[in-house]
Each structure stands twice: as structure tokens, then as C-alpha cells.
Amino acid sequence: MKLLTHYVFSTGLLALIATLMGAAFPSALFISLITSVMGNSIIDGLGHEERRGYVRRTPLTHTVPRSIAWGVVPGIIISLLLTYGSQWRVTPLAIIVLLSNLLLGPSHMFLDAFTERGIYVKRRGRWVRFAIAHISYNNLLANNAAMIIGLLMLFAAFSIH
């Protein structure tokens, strides 16, 4: 999927999870947007390489376990900033940010699993590709559907607030 699609989908998911855990919607939206852009940029920036003129995904970031680790990095940074801003007292919002960001990487993998090249899974000790639907990464219908789902999750988060 396109990076913008990942941003919108993940922002909606993280904001919904954060509001379900008790965060106020404006805070949840702002922090989810920042961490979504940071996390998805890290996953695609570190996890893509160019070979023979083609850009391809690598197992460095495009596996579920590794995506969780890379996706939680922005949550750790924001949580530390929130904790520092409250004179090193851990706030409920810092915990919510950290916990909700555990889903950032898997949401990226979920969307990429529908694309032609898919994601990497371990089989017999080797990383192999796994794809569900083999849709082109720039398929307009698929990207728009994922963005609409992200926007619906944002609307649900707003409704909860």
C-alpha cells in the first residue's frame, strides 16, 4: 500500500485504541498522527532496498515481530516526552501511547499482506514472502478502501469521546 494509506489507516486505528483506553480524542488524534507518520516512515524507510532498479521490501522491518519493535519506537519517544513534560511522572496518556503503538507495526503488515509482494514470515528457518490477495501496492480501490476504513475508525474514536 502507499505510505499515505498507511498513515491514515494507522492514525485511525491508534486513535480508536487510545480513546477506548480513556484518552481524550484531541490528544489521541494528535499523538496518533505523529506516531503513525513516524512509525510507518521508519518501517518503510529502513525496510525497503533498491535492487536492479526495483524497490523491494526486506525482512528487516516487514515481519510481524520486527514491525512491532520498529512501530513502538515513536511511542517510546512520545511517552518519554510526555513523562519528561510531567516532571518524570508516568502519566496515563504516556502508558496509553506506548500500548496503542504496539499495533502500529502489525497494522502496517496487515495492509502490506494484501499486496503483490506481501510480507515476510518464517518457514523452516527462512524468511519467505506471504501475500493474501496479490493486489498492486498502488491499486486505487484498495488504497482508498483502507483509507476509508481508517477514517471510519477516526470517526468512531471521535464518537466515543
CSV table of C-alpha atoms in Angstrom, one decimal:
chain,number,residue,atom,x,y,z
A,1,MET,CA,0.0,0.0,0.0
A,2,LYS,CA,1.0,3.6,-0.4
A,3,LEU,CA,2.6,5.4,2.5
A,4,LEU,CA,-0.3,7.8,2.8
A,5,THR,CA,-2.7,4.9,3.1
A,6,HIS,CA,-0.6,3.5,6.0
A,7,TYR,CA,-0.6,6.9,7.7
A,8,VAL,CA,-4.4,7.3,7.5
A,9,PHE,CA,-5.2,3.7,8.5
A,10,SER,CA,-2.8,3.6,11.4
A,11,THR,CA,-3.8,7.0,12.6
A,12,GLY,CA,-7.4,5.9,12.7
A,13,LEU,CA,-6.6,2.6,14.5
A,14,LEU,CA,-4.3,4.2,17.1
A,15,ALA,CA,-6.7,7.0,17.8
A,16,LEU,CA,-9.5,4.5,18.3
A,17,ILE,CA,-7.5,2.3,20.6
A,18,ALA,CA,-6.3,5.3,22.6
A,19,THR,CA,-9.8,6.6,23.1
A,20,LEU,CA,-11.0,3.2,24.0
A,21,MET,CA,-8.3,3.2,26.7
A,22,GLY,CA,-9.5,6.5,28.0
A,23,ALA,CA,-7.5,9.2,26.2
A,24,ALA,CA,-9.3,12.4,25.1
A,25,PHE,CA,-9.9,12.5,21.4
A,26,PRO,CA,-7.9,15.6,20.6
A,27,SER,CA,-4.8,14.2,22.3
A,28,ALA,CA,-5.4,10.7,20.8
A,29,LEU,CA,-5.7,12.2,17.3
A,30,PHE,CA,-2.6,14.4,17.6
A,31,ILE,CA,-0.4,11.8,19.1
A,32,SER,CA,-1.7,9.0,16.8
A,33,LEU,CA,-1.0,11.2,13.8
A,34,ILE,CA,2.6,11.9,14.9
A,35,THR,CA,3.4,8.3,15.8
A,36,SER,CA,1.7,6.9,12.7
A,37,VAL,CA,3.8,9.1,10.4
A,38,MET,CA,7.0,8.4,12.3
A,39,GLY,CA,6.4,4.7,12.7
A,40,ASN,CA,5.3,4.0,9.1
A,41,SER,CA,8.1,6.1,7.8
A,42,ILE,CA,10.6,4.1,9.8
A,43,ILE,CA,9.2,0.8,8.7
A,44,ASP,CA,9.2,1.7,5.0
A,45,GLY,CA,12.4,3.8,5.2
A,46,LEU,CA,14.5,1.1,6.8
A,47,GLY,CA,12.7,-1.9,5.2
A,48,HIS,CA,13.0,-1.1,1.5
A,49,GLU,CA,16.0,-1.5,-0.6
A,50,GLU,CA,16.7,-1.0,-4.3
A,51,ARG,CA,17.9,-3.9,-6.3
A,52,ARG,CA,18.4,-3.9,-10.1
A,53,GLY,CA,16.3,-0.7,-10.3
A,54,TYR,CA,13.4,-2.1,-8.3
A,55,VAL,CA,12.5,-1.2,-4.8
A,56,ARG,CA,11.7,-4.3,-2.6
A,57,ARG,CA,10.8,-5.0,1.0
A,58,THR,CA,13.2,-6.6,3.3
A,59,PRO,CA,12.7,-8.8,6.5
A,60,LEU,CA,14.4,-6.0,8.5
A,61,THR,CA,11.1,-4.4,9.1
A,62,HIS,CA,8.5,-6.3,7.1
A,63,THR,CA,7.9,-9.2,9.5
A,64,VAL,CA,5.3,-9.0,12.2
A,65,PRO,CA,7.7,-9.3,15.2
A,66,ARG,CA,10.1,-6.8,13.8
A,67,SER,CA,7.4,-4.4,12.8
A,68,ILE,CA,6.1,-4.3,16.4
A,69,ALA,CA,9.6,-3.3,17.6
A,70,TRP,CA,10.0,-0.6,14.9
A,71,GLY,CA,6.5,0.6,15.3
A,72,VAL,CA,6.7,1.1,19.0
A,73,VAL,CA,9.8,3.3,18.7
A,74,PRO,CA,7.8,6.5,18.1
A,75,GLY,CA,5.5,5.5,21.1
A,76,ILE,CA,8.6,5.2,23.3
A,77,ILE,CA,9.8,8.7,22.2
A,78,ILE,CA,6.4,10.4,22.7
A,79,SER,CA,5.9,8.6,26.0
A,80,LEU,CA,9.3,9.8,27.2
A,81,LEU,CA,8.5,13.3,26.2
A,82,LEU,CA,5.1,13.2,28.0
A,83,THR,CA,6.9,11.8,31.1
A,84,TYR,CA,9.5,14.5,30.9
A,85,GLY,CA,6.9,17.2,30.5
A,86,SER,CA,5.2,16.0,33.7
A,87,GLN,CA,8.4,16.2,35.7
A,88,TRP,CA,9.3,12.5,35.2
A,89,ARG,CA,6.0,11.2,36.4
A,90,VAL,CA,4.5,8.5,34.2
A,91,THR,CA,1.1,9.7,33.1
A,92,PRO,CA,-1.8,7.6,31.9
A,93,LEU,CA,-1.5,9.2,28.5
A,94,ALA,CA,2.1,8.0,28.2
A,95,ILE,CA,1.1,4.5,29.0
A,96,ILE,CA,-1.8,4.6,26.5
A,97,VAL,CA,0.5,5.9,23.8
A,98,LEU,CA,3.0,3.2,24.4
A,99,LEU,CA,0.4,0.4,24.5
A,100,SER,CA,-1.5,1.6,21.4
A,101,ASN,CA,1.7,1.9,19.4
A,102,LEU,CA,2.2,-1.9,19.8
A,103,LEU,CA,-0.4,-2.1,17.0
A,104,LEU,CA,1.3,0.3,14.6
A,105,GLY,CA,3.7,-2.3,13.1
A,106,PRO,CA,1.1,-5.0,12.7
A,107,SER,CA,-1.3,-2.6,11.1
A,108,HIS,CA,1.4,-1.8,8.5
A,109,MET,CA,2.0,-5.6,8.0
A,110,PHE,CA,-1.8,-6.2,7.7
A,111,LEU,CA,-2.1,-3.7,4.8
A,112,ASP,CA,1.1,-4.9,3.1
A,113,ALA,CA,0.0,-8.6,3.3
A,114,PHE,CA,-2.7,-7.8,0.7
A,115,THR,CA,-0.1,-6.5,-1.8
A,116,GLU,CA,1.6,-8.5,-4.6
A,117,ARG,CA,4.9,-9.0,-2.7
A,118,GLY,CA,3.3,-9.3,0.8
A,119,ILE,CA,5.3,-9.5,4.0
A,120,TYR,CA,7.9,-12.0,5.3
A,121,VAL,CA,7.1,-15.0,7.5
A,122,LYS,CA,9.4,-17.6,8.9
A,123,ARG,CA,9.1,-21.1,7.4
A,124,ARG,CA,11.6,-23.8,8.1
A,125,GLY,CA,14.1,-21.3,9.5
A,126,ARG,CA,14.0,-19.0,6.4
A,127,TRP,CA,12.1,-15.7,5.7
A,128,VAL,CA,9.7,-16.3,2.8
A,129,ARG,CA,7.1,-14.0,1.4
A,130,PHE,CA,3.4,-14.3,2.3
A,131,ALA,CA,0.7,-12.4,0.5
A,132,ILE,CA,-3.1,-12.7,0.9
A,133,ALA,CA,-4.5,-11.0,-2.2
A,134,HIS,CA,-1.6,-10.1,-4.5
A,135,ILE,CA,-3.0,-6.6,-5.1
A,136,SER,CA,-0.7,-4.0,-6.6
A,137,TYR,CA,0.7,-1.6,-4.0
A,138,ASN,CA,-0.8,1.4,-5.8
A,139,ASN,CA,-4.2,-0.1,-6.5
A,140,LEU,CA,-6.6,2.9,-6.3
A,141,LEU,CA,-9.5,0.9,-5.0
A,142,ALA,CA,-7.5,-1.0,-2.3
A,143,ASN,CA,-5.8,2.2,-1.1
A,144,ASN,CA,-9.0,4.2,-0.9
A,145,ALA,CA,-10.8,1.4,0.9
A,146,ALA,CA,-8.1,1.2,3.5
A,147,MET,CA,-8.1,5.0,3.9
A,148,ILE,CA,-11.9,5.0,4.3
A,149,ILE,CA,-11.6,2.3,7.0
A,150,GLY,CA,-9.0,4.5,8.7
A,151,LEU,CA,-11.3,7.5,8.6
A,152,LEU,CA,-14.2,5.4,9.9
A,153,MET,CA,-12.0,4.4,12.9
A,154,LEU,CA,-11.3,8.1,13.4
A,155,PHE,CA,-15.0,8.9,13.4
A,156,ALA,CA,-15.6,6.0,15.9
A,157,ALA,CA,-12.9,7.4,18.1
A,158,PHE,CA,-14.5,10.9,17.9
A,159,SER,CA,-17.9,9.4,18.7
A,160,ILE,CA,-16.5,7.6,21.8
A,161,HIS,CA,-15.1,11.0,23.0
